PDB file of C-alpha atoms in Angstrom:
ATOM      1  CA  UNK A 926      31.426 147.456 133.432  1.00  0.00           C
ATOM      2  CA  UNK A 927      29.497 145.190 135.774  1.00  0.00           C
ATOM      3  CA  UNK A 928      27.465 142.460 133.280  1.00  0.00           C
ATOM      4  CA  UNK A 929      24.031 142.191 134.165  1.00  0.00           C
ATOM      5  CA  UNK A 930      22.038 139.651 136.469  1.00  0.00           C
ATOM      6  CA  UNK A 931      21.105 136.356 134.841  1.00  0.00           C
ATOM      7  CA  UNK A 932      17.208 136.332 134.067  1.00  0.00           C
ATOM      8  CA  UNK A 933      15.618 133.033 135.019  1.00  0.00           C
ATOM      9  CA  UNK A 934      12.545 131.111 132.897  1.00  0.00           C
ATOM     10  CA  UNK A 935      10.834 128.194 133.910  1.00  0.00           C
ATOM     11  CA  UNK A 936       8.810 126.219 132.043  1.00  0.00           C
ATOM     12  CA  UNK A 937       5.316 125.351 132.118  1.00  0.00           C
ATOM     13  CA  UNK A 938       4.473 121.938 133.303  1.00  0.00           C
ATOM     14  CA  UNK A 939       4.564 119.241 130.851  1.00  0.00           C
ATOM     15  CA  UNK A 940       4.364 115.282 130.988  1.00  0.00           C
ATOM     16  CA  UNK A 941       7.229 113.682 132.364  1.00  0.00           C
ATOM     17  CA  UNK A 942       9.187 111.733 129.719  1.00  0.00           C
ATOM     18  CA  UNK A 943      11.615 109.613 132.448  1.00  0.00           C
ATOM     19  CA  UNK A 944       8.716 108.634 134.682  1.00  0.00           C
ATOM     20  CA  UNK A 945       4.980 107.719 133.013  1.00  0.00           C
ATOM     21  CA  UNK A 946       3.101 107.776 136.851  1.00  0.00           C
ATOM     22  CA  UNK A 947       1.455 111.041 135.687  1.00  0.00           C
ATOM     23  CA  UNK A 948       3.917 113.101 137.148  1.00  0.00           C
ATOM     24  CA  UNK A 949       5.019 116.571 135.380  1.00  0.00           C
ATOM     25  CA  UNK A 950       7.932 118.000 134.660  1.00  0.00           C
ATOM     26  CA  UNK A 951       9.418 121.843 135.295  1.00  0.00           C
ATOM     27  CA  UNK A 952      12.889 122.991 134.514  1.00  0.00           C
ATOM     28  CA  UNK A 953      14.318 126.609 135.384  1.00  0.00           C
ATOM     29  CA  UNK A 954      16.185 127.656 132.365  1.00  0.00           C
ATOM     30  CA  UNK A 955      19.037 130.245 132.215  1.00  0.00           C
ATOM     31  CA  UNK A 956      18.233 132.905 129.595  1.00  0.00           C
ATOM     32  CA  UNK A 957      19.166 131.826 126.305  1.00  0.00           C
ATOM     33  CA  UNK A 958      20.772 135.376 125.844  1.00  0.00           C
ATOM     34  CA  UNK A 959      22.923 135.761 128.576  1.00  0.00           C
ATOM     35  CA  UNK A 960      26.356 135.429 127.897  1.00  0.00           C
ATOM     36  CA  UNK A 961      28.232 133.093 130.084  1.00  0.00           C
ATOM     37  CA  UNK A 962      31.311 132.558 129.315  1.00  0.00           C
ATOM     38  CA  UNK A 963      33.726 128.683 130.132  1.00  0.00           C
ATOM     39  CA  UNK A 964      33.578 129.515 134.283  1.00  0.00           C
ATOM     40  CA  UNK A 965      30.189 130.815 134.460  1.00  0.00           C
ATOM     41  CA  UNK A 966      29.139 127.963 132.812  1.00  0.00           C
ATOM     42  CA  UNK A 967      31.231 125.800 134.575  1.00  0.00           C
ATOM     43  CA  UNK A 968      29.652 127.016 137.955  1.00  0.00           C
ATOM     44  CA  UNK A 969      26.118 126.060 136.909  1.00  0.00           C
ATOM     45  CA  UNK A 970      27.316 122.853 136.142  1.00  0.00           C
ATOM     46  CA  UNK A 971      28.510 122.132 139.787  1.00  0.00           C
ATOM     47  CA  UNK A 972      25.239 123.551 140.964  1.00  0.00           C
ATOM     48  CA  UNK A 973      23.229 120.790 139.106  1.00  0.00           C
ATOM     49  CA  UNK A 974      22.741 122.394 135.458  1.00  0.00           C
ATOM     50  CA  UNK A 975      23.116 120.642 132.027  1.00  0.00           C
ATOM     51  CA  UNK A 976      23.257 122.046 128.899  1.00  0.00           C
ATOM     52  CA  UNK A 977      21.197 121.073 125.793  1.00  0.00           C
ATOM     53  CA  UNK A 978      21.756 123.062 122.570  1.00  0.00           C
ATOM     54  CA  UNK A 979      21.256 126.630 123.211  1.00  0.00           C
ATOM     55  CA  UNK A 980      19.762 125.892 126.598  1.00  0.00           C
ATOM     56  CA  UNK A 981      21.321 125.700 129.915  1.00  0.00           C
ATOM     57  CA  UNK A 982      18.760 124.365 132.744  1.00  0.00           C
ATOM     58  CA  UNK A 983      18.508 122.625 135.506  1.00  0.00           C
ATOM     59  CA  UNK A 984      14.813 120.105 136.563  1.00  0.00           C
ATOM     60  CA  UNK A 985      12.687 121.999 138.953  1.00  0.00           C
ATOM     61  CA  UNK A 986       9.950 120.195 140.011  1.00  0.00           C
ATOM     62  CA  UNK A 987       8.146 121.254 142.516  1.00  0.00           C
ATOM     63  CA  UNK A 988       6.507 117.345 143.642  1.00  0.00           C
ATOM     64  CA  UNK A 989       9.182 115.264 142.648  1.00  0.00           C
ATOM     65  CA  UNK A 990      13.704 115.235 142.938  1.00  0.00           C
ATOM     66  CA  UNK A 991      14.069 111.864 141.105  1.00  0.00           C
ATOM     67  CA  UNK A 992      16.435 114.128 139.153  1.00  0.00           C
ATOM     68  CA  UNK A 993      19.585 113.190 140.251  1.00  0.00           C
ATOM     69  CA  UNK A 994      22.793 115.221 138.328  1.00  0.00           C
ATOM     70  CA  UNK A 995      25.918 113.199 138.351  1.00  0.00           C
ATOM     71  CA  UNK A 996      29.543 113.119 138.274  1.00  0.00           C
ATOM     72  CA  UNK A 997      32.566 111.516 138.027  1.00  0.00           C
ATOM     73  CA  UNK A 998      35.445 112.492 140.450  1.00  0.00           C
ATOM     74  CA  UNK A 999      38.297 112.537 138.189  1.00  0.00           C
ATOM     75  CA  UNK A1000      41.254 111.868 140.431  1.00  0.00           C
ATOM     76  CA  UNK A1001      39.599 109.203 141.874  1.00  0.00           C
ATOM     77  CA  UNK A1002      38.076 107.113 139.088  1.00  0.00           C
ATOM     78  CA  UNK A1003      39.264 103.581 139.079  1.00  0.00           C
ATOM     79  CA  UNK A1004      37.670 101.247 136.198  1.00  0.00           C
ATOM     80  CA  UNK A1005      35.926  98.393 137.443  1.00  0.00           C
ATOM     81  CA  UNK A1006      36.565  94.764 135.925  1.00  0.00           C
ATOM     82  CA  UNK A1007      33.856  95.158 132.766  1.00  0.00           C
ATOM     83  CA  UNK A1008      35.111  98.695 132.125  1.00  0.00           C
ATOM     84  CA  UNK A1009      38.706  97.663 131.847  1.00  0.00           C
ATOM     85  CA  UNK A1010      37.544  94.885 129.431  1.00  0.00           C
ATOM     86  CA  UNK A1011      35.792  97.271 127.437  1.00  0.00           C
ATOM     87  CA  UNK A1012      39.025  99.638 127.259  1.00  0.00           C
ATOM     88  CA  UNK A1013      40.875  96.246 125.754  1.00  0.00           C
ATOM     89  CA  UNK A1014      38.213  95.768 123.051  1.00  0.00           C
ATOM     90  CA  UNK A1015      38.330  99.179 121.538  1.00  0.00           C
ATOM     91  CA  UNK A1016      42.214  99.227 121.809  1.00  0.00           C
ATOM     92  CA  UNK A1017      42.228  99.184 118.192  1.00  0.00           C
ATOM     93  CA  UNK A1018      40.197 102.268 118.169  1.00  0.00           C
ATOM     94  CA  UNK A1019      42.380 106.185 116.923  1.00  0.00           C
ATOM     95  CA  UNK A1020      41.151 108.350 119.008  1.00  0.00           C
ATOM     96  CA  UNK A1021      41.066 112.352 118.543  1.00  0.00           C
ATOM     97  CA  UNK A1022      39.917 115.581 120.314  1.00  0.00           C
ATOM     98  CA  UNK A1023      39.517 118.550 118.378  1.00  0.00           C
ATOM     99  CA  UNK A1024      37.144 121.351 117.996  1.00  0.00           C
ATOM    100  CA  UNK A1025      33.783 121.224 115.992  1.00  0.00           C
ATOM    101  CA  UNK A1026      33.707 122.085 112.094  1.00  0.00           C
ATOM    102  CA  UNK A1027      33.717 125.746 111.096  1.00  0.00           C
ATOM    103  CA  UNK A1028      35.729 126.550 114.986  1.00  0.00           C
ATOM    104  CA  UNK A1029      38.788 127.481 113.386  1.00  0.00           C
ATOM    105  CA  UNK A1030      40.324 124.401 113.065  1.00  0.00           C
ATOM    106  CA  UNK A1031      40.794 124.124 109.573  1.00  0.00           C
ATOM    107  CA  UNK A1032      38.102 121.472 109.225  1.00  0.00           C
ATOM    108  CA  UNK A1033      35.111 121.958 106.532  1.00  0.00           C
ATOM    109  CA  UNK A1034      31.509 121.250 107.000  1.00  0.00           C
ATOM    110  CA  UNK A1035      32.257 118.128 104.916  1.00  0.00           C
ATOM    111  CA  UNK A1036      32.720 116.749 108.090  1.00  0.00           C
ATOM    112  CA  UNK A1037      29.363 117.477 109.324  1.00  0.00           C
ATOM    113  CA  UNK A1038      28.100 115.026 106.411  1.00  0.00           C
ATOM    114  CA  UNK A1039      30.573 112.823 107.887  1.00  0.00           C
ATOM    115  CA  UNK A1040      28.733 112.922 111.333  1.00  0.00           C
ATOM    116  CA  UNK A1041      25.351 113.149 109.948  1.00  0.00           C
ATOM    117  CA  UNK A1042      24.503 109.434 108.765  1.00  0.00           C
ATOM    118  CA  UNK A1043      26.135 108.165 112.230  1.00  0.00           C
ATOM    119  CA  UNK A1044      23.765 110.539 114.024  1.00  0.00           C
ATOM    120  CA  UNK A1045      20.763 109.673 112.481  1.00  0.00           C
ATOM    121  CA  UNK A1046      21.721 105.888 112.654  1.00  0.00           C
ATOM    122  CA  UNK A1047      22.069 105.825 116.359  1.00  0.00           C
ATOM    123  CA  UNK A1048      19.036 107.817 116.835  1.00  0.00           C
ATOM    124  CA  UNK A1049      16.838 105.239 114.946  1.00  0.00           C
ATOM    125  CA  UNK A1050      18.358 102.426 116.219  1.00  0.00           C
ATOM    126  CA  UNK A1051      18.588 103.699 119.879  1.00  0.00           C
ATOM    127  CA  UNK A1052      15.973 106.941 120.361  1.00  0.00           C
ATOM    128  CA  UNK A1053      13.297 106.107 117.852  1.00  0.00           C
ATOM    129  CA  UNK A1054      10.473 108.171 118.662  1.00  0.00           C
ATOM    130  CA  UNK A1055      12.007 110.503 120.745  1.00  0.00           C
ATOM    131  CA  UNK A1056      11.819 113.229 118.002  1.00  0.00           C
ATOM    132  CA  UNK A1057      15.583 114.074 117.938  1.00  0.00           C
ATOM    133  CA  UNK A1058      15.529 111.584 114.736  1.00  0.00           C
ATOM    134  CA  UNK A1059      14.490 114.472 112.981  1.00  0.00           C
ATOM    135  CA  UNK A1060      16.978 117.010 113.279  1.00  0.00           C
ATOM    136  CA  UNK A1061      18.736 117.830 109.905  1.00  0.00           C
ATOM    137  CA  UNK A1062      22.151 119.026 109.182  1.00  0.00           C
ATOM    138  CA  UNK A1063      21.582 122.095 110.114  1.00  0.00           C
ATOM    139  CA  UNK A1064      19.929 121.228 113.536  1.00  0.00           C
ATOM    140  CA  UNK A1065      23.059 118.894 114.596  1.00  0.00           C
ATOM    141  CA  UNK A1066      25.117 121.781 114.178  1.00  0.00           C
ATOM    142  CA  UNK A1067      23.530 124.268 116.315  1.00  0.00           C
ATOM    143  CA  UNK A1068      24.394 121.409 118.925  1.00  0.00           C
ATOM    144  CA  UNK A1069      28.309 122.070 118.362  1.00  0.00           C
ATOM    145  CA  UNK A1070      27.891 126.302 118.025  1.00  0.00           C
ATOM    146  CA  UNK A1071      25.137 127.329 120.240  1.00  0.00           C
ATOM    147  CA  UNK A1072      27.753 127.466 123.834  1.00  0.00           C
ATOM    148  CA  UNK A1073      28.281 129.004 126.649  1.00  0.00           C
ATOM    149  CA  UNK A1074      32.140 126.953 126.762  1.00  0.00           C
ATOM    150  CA  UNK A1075      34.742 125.480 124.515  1.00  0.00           C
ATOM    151  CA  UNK A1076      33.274 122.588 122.737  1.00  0.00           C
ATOM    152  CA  UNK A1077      35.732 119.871 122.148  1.00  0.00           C
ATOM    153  CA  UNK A1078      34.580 116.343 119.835  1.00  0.00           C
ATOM    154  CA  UNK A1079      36.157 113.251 120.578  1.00  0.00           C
ATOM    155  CA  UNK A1080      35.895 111.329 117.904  1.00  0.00           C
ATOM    156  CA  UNK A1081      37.070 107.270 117.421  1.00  0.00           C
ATOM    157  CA  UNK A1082      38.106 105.983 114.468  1.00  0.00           C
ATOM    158  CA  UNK A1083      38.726 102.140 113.349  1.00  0.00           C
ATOM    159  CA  UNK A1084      40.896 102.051 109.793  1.00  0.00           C
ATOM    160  CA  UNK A1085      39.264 105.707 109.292  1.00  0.00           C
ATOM    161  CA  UNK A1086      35.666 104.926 109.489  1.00  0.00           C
ATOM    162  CA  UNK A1087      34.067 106.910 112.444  1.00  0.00           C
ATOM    163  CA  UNK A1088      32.513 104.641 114.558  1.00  0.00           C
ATOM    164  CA  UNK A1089      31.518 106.898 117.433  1.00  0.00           C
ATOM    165  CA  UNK A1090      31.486 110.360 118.296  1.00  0.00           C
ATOM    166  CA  UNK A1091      31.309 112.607 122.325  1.00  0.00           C
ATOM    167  CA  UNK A1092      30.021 116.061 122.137  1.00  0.00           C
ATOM    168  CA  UNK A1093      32.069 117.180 125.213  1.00  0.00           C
ATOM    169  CA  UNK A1094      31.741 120.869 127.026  1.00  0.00           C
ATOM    170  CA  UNK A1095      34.992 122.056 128.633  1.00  0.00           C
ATOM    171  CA  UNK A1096      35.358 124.298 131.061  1.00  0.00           C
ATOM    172  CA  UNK A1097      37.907 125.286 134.600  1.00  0.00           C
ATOM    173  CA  UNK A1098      35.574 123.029 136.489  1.00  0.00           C
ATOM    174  CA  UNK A1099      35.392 119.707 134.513  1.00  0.00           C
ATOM    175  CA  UNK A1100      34.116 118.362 131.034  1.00  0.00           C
ATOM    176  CA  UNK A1101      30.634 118.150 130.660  1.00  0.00           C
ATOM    177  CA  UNK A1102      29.786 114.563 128.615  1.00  0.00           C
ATOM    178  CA  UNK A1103      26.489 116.690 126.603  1.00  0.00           C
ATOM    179  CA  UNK A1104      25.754 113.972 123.901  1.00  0.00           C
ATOM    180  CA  UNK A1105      27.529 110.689 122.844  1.00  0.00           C
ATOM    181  CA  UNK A1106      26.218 109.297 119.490  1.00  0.00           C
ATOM    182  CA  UNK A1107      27.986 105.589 117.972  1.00  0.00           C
ATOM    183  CA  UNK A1108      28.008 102.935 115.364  1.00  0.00           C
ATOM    184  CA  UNK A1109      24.433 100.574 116.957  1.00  0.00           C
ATOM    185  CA  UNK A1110      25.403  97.509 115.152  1.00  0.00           C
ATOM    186  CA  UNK A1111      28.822  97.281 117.622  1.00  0.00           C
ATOM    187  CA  UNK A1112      27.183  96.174 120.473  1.00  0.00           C
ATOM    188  CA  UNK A1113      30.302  94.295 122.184  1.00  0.00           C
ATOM    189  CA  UNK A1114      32.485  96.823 121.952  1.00  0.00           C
ATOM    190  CA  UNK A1115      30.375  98.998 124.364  1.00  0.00           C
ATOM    191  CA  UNK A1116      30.802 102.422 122.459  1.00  0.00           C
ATOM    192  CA  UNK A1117      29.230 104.479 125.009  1.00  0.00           C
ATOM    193  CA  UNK A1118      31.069 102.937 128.117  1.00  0.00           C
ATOM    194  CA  UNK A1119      34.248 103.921 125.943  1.00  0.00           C
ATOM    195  CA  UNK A1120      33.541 107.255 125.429  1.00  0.00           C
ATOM    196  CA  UNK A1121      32.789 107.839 128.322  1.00  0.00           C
ATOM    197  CA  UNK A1122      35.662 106.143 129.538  1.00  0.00           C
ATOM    198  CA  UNK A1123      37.931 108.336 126.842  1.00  0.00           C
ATOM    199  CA  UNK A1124      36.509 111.648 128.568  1.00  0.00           C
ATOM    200  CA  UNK A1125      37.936 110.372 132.151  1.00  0.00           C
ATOM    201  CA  UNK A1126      41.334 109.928 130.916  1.00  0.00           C
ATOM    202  CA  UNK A1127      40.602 113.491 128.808  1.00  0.00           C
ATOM    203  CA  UNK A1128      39.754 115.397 131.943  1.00  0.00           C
ATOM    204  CA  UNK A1129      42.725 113.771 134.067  1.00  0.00           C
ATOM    205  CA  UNK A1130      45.423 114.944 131.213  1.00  0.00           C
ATOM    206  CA  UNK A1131      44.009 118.252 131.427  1.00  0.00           C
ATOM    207  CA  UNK A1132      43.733 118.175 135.394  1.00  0.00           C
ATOM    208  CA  UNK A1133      40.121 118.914 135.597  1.00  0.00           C
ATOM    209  CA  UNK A1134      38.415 117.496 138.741  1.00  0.00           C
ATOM    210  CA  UNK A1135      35.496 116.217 137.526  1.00  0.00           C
ATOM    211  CA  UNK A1136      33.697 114.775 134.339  1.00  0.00           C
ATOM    212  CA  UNK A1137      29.413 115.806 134.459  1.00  0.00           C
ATOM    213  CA  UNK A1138      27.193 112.838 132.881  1.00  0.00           C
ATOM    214  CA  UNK A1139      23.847 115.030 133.627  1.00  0.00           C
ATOM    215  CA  UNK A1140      21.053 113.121 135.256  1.00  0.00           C
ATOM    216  CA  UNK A1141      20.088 109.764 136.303  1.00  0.00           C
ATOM    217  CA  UNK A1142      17.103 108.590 138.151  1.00  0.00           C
ATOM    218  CA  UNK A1143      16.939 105.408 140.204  1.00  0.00           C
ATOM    219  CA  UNK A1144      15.016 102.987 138.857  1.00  0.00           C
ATOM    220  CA  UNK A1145      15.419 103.918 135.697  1.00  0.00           C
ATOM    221  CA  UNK A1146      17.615 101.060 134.302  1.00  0.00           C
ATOM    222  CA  UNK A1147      18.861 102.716 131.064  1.00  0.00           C
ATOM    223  CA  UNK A1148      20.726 105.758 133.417  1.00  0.00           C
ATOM    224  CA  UNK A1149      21.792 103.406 135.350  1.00  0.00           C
ATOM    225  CA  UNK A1150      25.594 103.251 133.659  1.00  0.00           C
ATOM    226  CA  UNK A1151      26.210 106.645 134.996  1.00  0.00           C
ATOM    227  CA  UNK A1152      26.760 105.396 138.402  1.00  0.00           C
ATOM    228  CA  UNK A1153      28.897 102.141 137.191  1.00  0.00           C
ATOM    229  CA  UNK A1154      31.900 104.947 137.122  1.00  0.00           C
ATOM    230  CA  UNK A1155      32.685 104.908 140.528  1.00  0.00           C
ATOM    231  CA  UNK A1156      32.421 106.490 142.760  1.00  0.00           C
ATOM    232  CA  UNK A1157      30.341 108.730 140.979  1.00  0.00           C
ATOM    233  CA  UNK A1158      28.615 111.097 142.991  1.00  0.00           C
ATOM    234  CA  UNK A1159      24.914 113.042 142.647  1.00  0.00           C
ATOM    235  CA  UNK A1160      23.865 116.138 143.640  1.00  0.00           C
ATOM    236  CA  UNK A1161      20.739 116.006 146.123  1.00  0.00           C
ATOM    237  CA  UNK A1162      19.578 118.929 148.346  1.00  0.00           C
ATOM    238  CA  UNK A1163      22.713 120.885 147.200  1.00  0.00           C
ATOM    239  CA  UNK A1164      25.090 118.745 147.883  1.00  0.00           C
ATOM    240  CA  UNK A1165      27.252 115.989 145.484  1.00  0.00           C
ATOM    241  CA  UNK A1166      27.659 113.195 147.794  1.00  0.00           C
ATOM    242  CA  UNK A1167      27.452 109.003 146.563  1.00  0.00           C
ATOM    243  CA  UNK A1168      23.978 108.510 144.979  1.00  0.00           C
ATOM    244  CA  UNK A1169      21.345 107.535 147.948  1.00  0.00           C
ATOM    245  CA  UNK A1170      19.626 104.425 145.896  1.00  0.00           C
ATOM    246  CA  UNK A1171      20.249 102.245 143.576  1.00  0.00           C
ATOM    247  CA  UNK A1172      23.629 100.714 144.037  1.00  0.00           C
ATOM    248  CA  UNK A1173      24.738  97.664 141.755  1.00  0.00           C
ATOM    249  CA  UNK A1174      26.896  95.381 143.010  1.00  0.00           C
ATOM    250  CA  UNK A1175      30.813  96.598 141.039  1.00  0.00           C
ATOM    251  CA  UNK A1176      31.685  92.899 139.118  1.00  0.00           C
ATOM    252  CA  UNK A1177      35.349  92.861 140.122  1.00  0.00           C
TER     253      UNK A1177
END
């Protein structure tokens, strides 16, 4: 049986959150109950789509592209000079992939109160005001269960206390990098460069092409470590080539 088309939503304008000019902010959503399943998903992702949650969309704004989606060419990745130093200060670090609590893995939800005070601890410390400091228990999970792919969490571990944890979406055409959460008061050990770092060297054991850090926007200097993982590329008028702007100067 042929499945049926994909029905499309977009949203109604709304303030921009990345860029406070007064511009607004679309996004064309896939419908939340269509059932994609690892490759389906997988092709939205090379055509510029992220996933958060339930919800698989891409921005769609009619005035402005500042958008850009990004990725990481797995086969050609090379870590620059303060990325390799990074990888030497969380060498102490046990690191594990596995799948998310209640996936058949044997785990219990214990684990989710394992997760839960790291969570909410970045969020504070990192996101405060941003509204996803609210979530509760049950809310966090949804992240891990409501897919359209495998979920895998890596998870690093110093002496057994979790110090960071990468919400990661696997599928034929790469691993999608959907949320990174970590221990704040580690600054020096650049937790979020490592992950990030650990889902490279993931995706090249596995032999998948490419690893998809969703969007950055020039001029926006907190995205702009998505681009540091050269030679990233972003996706602009349907094609992934090297981002256009914003080009920092790799500290070899």
């Amino acid at each position: 049986m042929q499945e049926s088309p994909i029905r499309w939503y977009l949203t109604a304008p709304q303030p921009c959150p990345y860029i406070t000019d007064g511009r607004e902010m679309q996004s064309l959503l896939v419908d939340p109950e269509a059932r994609l399943d690892a490759a389906g998903f997988g092709a939205l992702l090379a055509e510029g789509f992220r996933r958060s949650g339930r919800f698989v969309y891409r921005h769609h704004c009619p005035a402005c592209d500042a958008c850009v989606p990004v990725r990481i060419p797995v086969a050609a990745f090379r870590p620059n000079r303060s990325q390799r130093r990074c990888l030497r200060a969380n060498a102490d670090l046990d690191i594990e992939y596995r799948a998310p609590p209640g996936a058949g893995d044997g785990r219990t939800e214990a684990d989710l109160d394992e997760h839960m005070p790291l969570f909410l601890r970045y969020l504070r410390n990192r996101h405060a005001g941003g509204g996803m400091e609210q979530m509760n228990r049950e809310e966090y999970a949804g992240m891990l269960t409501e897919r359209s792919a495998p979920v895998e969490l890596l998870e690093f571990r110093r002496a057994g206390q979790l110090l960071g944890v990468a919400i990661t979406d696997r599928t034929p055409q790469g691993l999608s990098a959907m949320y990174t959460f970590y221990e704040p008061d580690l600054p020096a050990r650049a937790l979020g460069t490592f992950g990030i770092l650990c889902q490279i060297e993931h995706a090249r054991n596995l032999g998948l092409p490419h690893v998809y850090l969703g969007y950055w926007i020039p001029n926006a200097p907190r995205m702009d470590y998505k681009i540091r993982f050269r030679p990233a590329e972003g996706r602009r008028g349907g094609t992934w080539r090297a981002p256009d702007d914003a080009r920092p100067q790799d500290p070899r």
